[in-house]
Each structure stands twice: as C-alpha cells, then as structure tokens.
Amino acid sequence: MRFDLTDMRLFLTVVECGSLTQGARTMHLALASVSERIAGMEAALGAALLERNRRGVRATAAGEALVRHARSILGQVEQMRGELRTYATGLKGRIRLLSNSAALAAFLPPHLCRFLAAYRDLSIDLLERPSAEIVQSMVDRRADLGIVADITDFGPLQTHLIASDQLVVVASHAHRVARKTAVTFADILGEPIVGIADTALETHLGERASRLGHQLDYRILLRNIDHVAMHVEAGIGISIMSGAVARQLRRELAIAPLAETWATRRLYLCARDFSALTPHARLLARQLLEDAPPTASGQ
C-alpha cells in the first residue's frame, strides 16, 4: 500500500468538503483526476474508503481510520517543515488559528496586528468557529492553536487562561431591559430569544435555565451576528451574547450585563501540546500569553 502525501491531503479535503467535486475544486485538480486517485487508493487498500450518495460522500470505517492517520502524518510533516525552514531561509510559514466570536471581537485583533508586523514572513489562517467545534478540530489536528470559552469541555487539550468575557443581554430600546443597568437571568427566562447558533453557549444557558425549572424560548437561531442584531432591533426577541461581540454591533440596541457570577466567562488558549508546536506557532502562543491575567495557568 503506497499512499503519498498528496493522496492523503486530497482524501482529507474530499472528506472535509463532503464532495468529490468540491474537493477537486479546493485542490485545484480535475474531478476525473481526483476520482482516479481515490479509486487507486481503494484498490491498493482492498476496501472502500468513501460511501457515495446523492448529497455527496462520507468516509467508511476504513476511510475514518485513514482520516485519523493522515491528519497525524500531515501534522508531523508540517511541524518538520516548520522546524527545518528556520535553518534554511529564516522563520517562514503559516499558523492555523481558530477562535470563538468573543475573542475575535476584541481580544485577538491588536495581538495579531503586533505579531504580523513583527514577523513579516509569517501568515495566519484565522477561522471563527463555536468553542465546541474548535476543541474537536484541535483534537483532530486541524489547527495549531485555538481560543475557546470555559463553557466548553476542553477534553485532552492543554490550556492557558488569556482573558475574561462578560455575557450580556441585548434588546431593542423599546424593551423593558433597556431601562436596566443589569439583568438577572431569572428576570428574562420568560422572554422570547433570538439565539446565536453556538452549541456550547446554548448548552450552557440551557443548563442554567433548567436549574431554575425553565426552558429557554428560542424563536430563531442564527449564525451571523448582524442578523441576530437585526432581529433583536425588530423586536423579535432579546439575545444573550458575549459583551465583546455586543460592543461591535452596528445597530442602536440596549445592552445590559447579566448579573450572575457565572456570566463572566474565561477565554483559554489551547493546543494539543504546547511543547510540540511548530516554532512559528510557539511564537504566536507566546504573544497571546503576554497580556494574560497574572493568575493564568495551564490545565
């Protein structure tokens, strides 16, 4: 069985895209070439790697095993390249960073600006994702570093506290919340809610509501924060979100902090193993930890 790095990278791309066509487009290859390569891999293995259906493709059990090993191998190759590149041409490379909305709204921009200005040969692939999705991506070796909120289970990841973020209630100026300087969670439990499609935040708020014998009334869940603000402004409901995110809204809305102590969330920088990071990812981690609270510690 001979799978080269291109084979493995191609297979991972197809699985992540869920489509041969999209995978081919992402890899800048002809669809026929992609189909031929994967067919060759299946022939060499003697087992099917993909299940094909009307919606696209998904990995078989054998395919999932290949995904797991391919991510590990490609991650090690990337780490090797990063370390060897420092000897050959100076520090150059790309860093894969995932962040939740709260960190991306306020914490990250100044840090990344200083970092990229200081290291002209480095680039950052930055994606915004829900905290729970970031943790899974880190476990699967799809990123070097992630920033997540403490309402998420970190699993096997190593973490460092880097910042805090307050949950707030956002409402239209016609809503009764607009007249309050702070809001208790119990006071808004009966309100219709325009939710943010962040599984970790939904779960966290749902658990808190359950402790009070209530269930949150989500009228709609949206991923785009501007769309959330639009619905809140129209009086569809209130929303509960990161204070850092709320301050970035471009609409005239009332914002009041949640009064409970649990509404102050902590943001953590995470990695599978900080000591095993590529040299350039290690530099970025050091930059992000510079202004961390003095009580920050690894977990």
Coordinates of C-alpha atoms in Angstrom, one line a residue:
M1 CA 0.0 0.0 0.0
R2 CA 1.6 3.3 -1.1
F3 CA -0.2 6.5 -0.2
D4 CA 1.9 9.6 -0.8
L5 CA 1.3 12.9 1.0
T6 CA -0.8 14.3 -1.9
D7 CA -3.1 11.2 -1.7
M8 CA -3.6 11.8 2.0
R9 CA -4.1 15.6 1.7
L10 CA -6.6 15.0 -1.2
F11 CA -8.5 12.4 0.7
L12 CA -8.8 14.6 3.8
T13 CA -10.0 17.5 1.7
V14 CA -12.7 15.4 0.0
V15 CA -13.9 14.1 3.3
E16 CA -14.0 17.6 4.9
C17 CA -15.8 19.0 1.9
G18 CA -18.2 16.1 1.7
S19 CA -18.0 16.2 -2.1
L20 CA -15.6 14.9 -4.8
T21 CA -16.4 18.0 -6.9
Q22 CA -15.8 20.5 -4.1
G23 CA -12.7 18.6 -3.0
A24 CA -11.3 18.7 -6.6
R25 CA -12.0 22.5 -6.8
T26 CA -10.3 23.1 -3.4
M27 CA -7.2 21.1 -4.5
H28 CA -7.3 22.7 -8.0
L29 CA -7.5 19.3 -9.7
A30 CA -9.7 17.9 -12.3
L31 CA -12.6 15.8 -11.0
A32 CA -11.6 12.8 -13.1
S33 CA -8.1 13.0 -11.6
V34 CA -9.5 13.1 -8.0
S35 CA -11.8 10.1 -8.7
E36 CA -8.9 8.2 -10.2
R37 CA -6.6 8.8 -7.3
I38 CA -9.2 7.8 -4.7
A39 CA -10.1 4.7 -6.7
G40 CA -6.4 3.8 -6.8
M41 CA -6.2 4.2 -3.0
E42 CA -9.2 1.9 -2.6
A43 CA -7.7 -0.7 -4.9
A44 CA -4.4 -0.6 -3.1
L45 CA -6.1 -1.0 0.3
G46 CA -8.6 -3.5 -0.9
A47 CA -11.5 -1.7 0.8
A48 CA -13.9 1.2 0.1
L49 CA -12.8 4.5 1.6
L50 CA -15.9 6.5 0.7
E51 CA -19.6 6.0 0.6
R52 CA -21.2 7.9 -2.3
N53 CA -24.8 9.2 -2.1
R54 CA -27.0 11.9 -3.6
R55 CA -25.7 14.5 -1.1
G56 CA -22.0 13.7 -1.8
V57 CA -19.6 11.4 0.0
R58 CA -18.7 10.3 3.5
A59 CA -15.9 8.2 4.9
T60 CA -16.4 4.5 5.5
A61 CA -15.0 2.8 8.6
A62 CA -11.7 2.3 6.7
G63 CA -11.9 5.9 5.5
E64 CA -12.3 7.2 9.1
A65 CA -9.2 5.2 10.0
L66 CA -7.3 6.8 7.1
V67 CA -8.5 10.3 8.1
R68 CA -7.2 9.8 11.6
H69 CA -3.7 8.6 10.5
A70 CA -3.5 11.1 7.6
R71 CA -4.1 14.0 9.9
S72 CA -1.4 12.8 12.3
I73 CA 1.1 12.2 9.5
L74 CA 0.4 15.5 7.8
G75 CA 0.6 17.4 11.1
Q76 CA 4.0 15.9 11.8
V77 CA 5.2 16.7 8.3
E78 CA 4.1 20.3 8.7
Q79 CA 5.9 20.5 12.1
M80 CA 9.1 19.1 10.5
R81 CA 8.9 21.6 7.6
G82 CA 8.4 24.5 10.0
E83 CA 11.4 23.5 12.1
L84 CA 13.7 22.8 9.1
R85 CA 12.6 26.0 7.4
T86 CA 14.1 28.0 10.3
Y87 CA 17.6 26.7 9.4
A88 CA 17.3 27.2 5.7
T89 CA 15.6 30.5 4.9
G90 CA 14.7 32.1 8.3
L91 CA 11.4 31.8 10.0
K92 CA 8.6 31.5 7.4
G93 CA 5.3 29.6 7.5
R94 CA 1.6 29.7 8.2
I95 CA -0.2 29.3 11.5
R96 CA -3.6 27.7 11.7
L97 CA -5.7 29.6 14.4
L98 CA -9.3 29.0 15.4
S99 CA -11.2 31.5 17.6
N100 CA -14.6 31.9 19.1
S101 CA -16.6 35.1 18.5
A102 CA -15.8 36.7 21.8
A103 CA -12.0 36.5 21.4
L104 CA -12.2 37.6 17.7
A105 CA -14.3 40.6 18.5
A106 CA -11.9 42.3 20.9
F107 CA -9.0 40.3 22.3
L108 CA -7.3 39.0 19.1
P109 CA -7.1 41.9 16.7
P110 CA -4.4 44.0 18.5
H111 CA -2.3 40.9 19.3
L112 CA -2.4 39.6 15.7
C113 CA -1.6 43.1 14.4
R114 CA 1.5 43.3 16.5
F115 CA 2.5 39.8 15.7
L116 CA 2.2 40.1 11.9
A117 CA 4.0 43.4 12.0
A118 CA 6.9 41.9 13.9
Y119 CA 7.2 38.7 11.8
R120 CA 6.9 39.7 8.2
D121 CA 7.5 36.2 6.9
L122 CA 4.6 34.6 8.9
S123 CA 1.0 34.3 7.9
I124 CA -2.1 33.2 9.9
D125 CA -5.1 31.2 8.7
L126 CA -7.8 32.5 11.0
L127 CA -11.2 31.0 11.2
E128 CA -14.1 31.8 13.5
R129 CA -15.9 28.8 15.0
P130 CA -18.0 27.9 18.1
S131 CA -15.9 26.8 21.0
A132 CA -17.1 23.2 21.0
E133 CA -16.2 22.9 17.3
I134 CA -12.8 24.4 17.9
V135 CA -12.0 21.8 20.6
Q136 CA -12.9 18.9 18.2
S137 CA -10.8 20.5 15.4
M138 CA -7.8 20.7 17.8
V139 CA -8.2 17.1 18.8
D140 CA -8.3 16.2 15.1
R141 CA -5.1 18.2 14.4
R142 CA -6.9 20.6 12.0
A143 CA -5.4 23.7 13.7
D144 CA -2.3 24.7 15.7
L145 CA -3.9 26.9 18.3
G146 CA -7.5 27.6 19.4
I147 CA -9.2 30.1 21.7
V148 CA -12.3 28.8 23.5
A149 CA -14.6 29.8 26.3
D150 CA -14.7 27.8 29.6
I151 CA -18.3 26.7 29.0
T152 CA -16.8 24.0 26.7
D153 CA -15.2 20.7 27.7
F154 CA -11.5 21.0 26.8
G155 CA -11.1 17.3 26.6
P156 CA -7.4 16.3 26.3
L157 CA -6.2 19.7 25.3
Q158 CA -3.6 21.8 27.2
T159 CA -4.9 25.3 28.0
H160 CA -3.8 28.7 29.3
L161 CA -6.1 31.4 30.6
I162 CA -5.8 34.6 28.5
A163 CA -8.8 36.8 29.1
S164 CA -12.3 37.2 30.6
D165 CA -15.6 38.0 28.8
Q166 CA -19.0 39.0 30.3
L167 CA -22.3 37.7 28.9
V168 CA -24.8 40.5 28.3
V169 CA -28.5 40.8 27.3
V170 CA -29.1 42.7 24.1
A171 CA -32.6 44.2 23.5
S172 CA -34.4 46.8 21.4
H173 CA -34.7 50.3 23.1
A174 CA -38.4 49.7 23.3
H175 CA -37.9 46.6 25.6
R176 CA -38.1 46.8 29.3
V177 CA -34.4 45.6 29.5
A178 CA -33.4 49.0 28.0
R179 CA -34.2 50.7 31.3
K180 CA -32.0 48.4 33.4
T181 CA -28.3 48.7 34.2
A182 CA -28.0 44.9 34.9
V183 CA -30.3 41.9 34.4
T184 CA -30.7 38.7 36.4
F185 CA -31.1 35.5 34.4
A186 CA -34.3 34.7 36.2
D187 CA -35.8 38.0 35.1
I188 CA -35.5 37.2 31.4
L189 CA -36.4 33.4 31.4
G190 CA -39.9 34.0 30.0
E191 CA -38.7 36.2 27.2
P192 CA -38.5 35.1 23.5
I193 CA -34.9 34.8 22.5
V194 CA -33.0 35.4 19.2
G195 CA -30.2 32.8 19.7
I196 CA -26.7 32.6 18.4
A197 CA -26.0 29.2 16.8
D198 CA -23.2 28.3 19.2
T199 CA -23.8 24.9 20.7
A200 CA -21.6 25.5 23.7
L201 CA -23.4 28.7 24.7
E202 CA -26.8 27.2 24.0
T203 CA -26.0 24.2 26.3
H204 CA -24.5 26.5 29.0
L205 CA -27.6 28.7 29.1
G206 CA -30.0 25.8 28.8
E207 CA -28.4 24.1 31.9
R208 CA -28.7 27.4 33.9
A209 CA -32.4 27.7 32.9
S210 CA -33.0 24.1 33.8
R211 CA -31.7 24.6 37.3
L212 CA -34.4 27.3 37.7
G213 CA -37.1 25.0 36.3
H214 CA -37.4 26.7 33.0
Q215 CA -36.6 26.1 29.3
L216 CA -35.4 28.9 27.0
D217 CA -37.8 30.1 24.3
Y218 CA -35.7 30.3 21.2
R219 CA -37.7 31.9 18.4
I220 CA -34.8 31.5 16.0
L221 CA -31.1 30.6 16.0
L222 CA -28.8 32.4 13.7
R223 CA -25.0 32.2 12.9
N224 CA -24.5 35.7 11.6
I225 CA -24.2 38.2 14.5
D226 CA -25.5 41.1 12.3
H227 CA -28.6 39.0 11.5
V228 CA -29.1 38.5 15.3
A229 CA -28.9 42.2 15.9
M230 CA -31.4 42.8 13.0
H231 CA -34.0 40.5 14.6
V232 CA -33.4 42.0 18.1
E233 CA -33.9 45.5 16.8
A234 CA -37.1 44.5 15.1
G235 CA -38.5 43.3 18.5
I236 CA -38.4 39.6 17.7
G237 CA -36.8 38.8 21.0
I238 CA -33.8 39.6 23.2
S239 CA -30.4 37.9 22.8
I240 CA -27.7 36.7 25.2
M241 CA -24.1 37.1 23.9
S242 CA -20.6 38.0 24.6
G243 CA -20.1 41.5 25.8
A244 CA -17.1 41.9 23.4
V245 CA -19.4 40.8 20.5
A246 CA -22.2 43.1 21.6
R247 CA -19.9 46.1 21.6
Q248 CA -19.2 45.5 17.9
L249 CA -22.8 45.7 16.8
R250 CA -23.6 48.3 14.3
R251 CA -27.2 48.9 15.4
E252 CA -28.6 51.0 18.2
L253 CA -29.5 48.4 20.8
A254 CA -29.7 48.3 24.6
I255 CA -27.0 46.3 26.3
A256 CA -27.2 45.1 30.0
P257 CA -24.8 42.7 31.7
L258 CA -26.1 39.5 33.2
A259 CA -25.8 39.9 37.0
E260 CA -24.8 36.3 37.8
T261 CA -21.2 35.4 38.6
W262 CA -21.3 32.5 36.1
A263 CA -22.0 35.0 33.3
T264 CA -18.3 36.0 33.4
R265 CA -16.7 33.6 31.1
R266 CA -13.0 32.9 30.8
L267 CA -11.2 32.5 27.5
Y268 CA -8.4 30.0 27.1
L269 CA -5.7 29.5 24.5
C270 CA -5.5 25.8 23.8
A271 CA -3.2 23.3 21.9
R272 CA -2.8 19.6 21.8
D273 CA 0.7 20.0 23.3
F274 CA 2.3 23.5 23.6
S275 CA 5.8 21.9 23.7
A276 CA 5.2 20.2 20.3
L277 CA 4.1 23.4 18.5
T278 CA 6.0 24.5 15.4
P279 CA 8.4 27.3 16.1
H280 CA 6.1 29.9 14.5
A281 CA 3.0 28.7 16.3
R282 CA 5.0 28.8 19.5
L283 CA 5.9 32.4 18.8
L284 CA 2.2 33.3 18.4
A285 CA 1.3 31.5 21.6
R286 CA 3.9 33.5 23.5
Q287 CA 2.5 36.7 22.0
L288 CA -1.1 35.8 23.0
L289 CA 0.0 34.9 26.6
E290 CA 1.9 38.2 27.1
D291 CA -1.1 40.1 28.4
A292 CA -2.8 37.1 30.1
P293 CA -4.1 37.6 33.6
P294 CA -1.3 37.0 36.2
T295 CA -3.3 34.1 37.7
A296 CA -3.2 32.3 34.3
S297 CA -2.0 28.7 34.5
G298 CA -2.0 25.7 32.2
Q299 CA -4.5 22.9 32.7

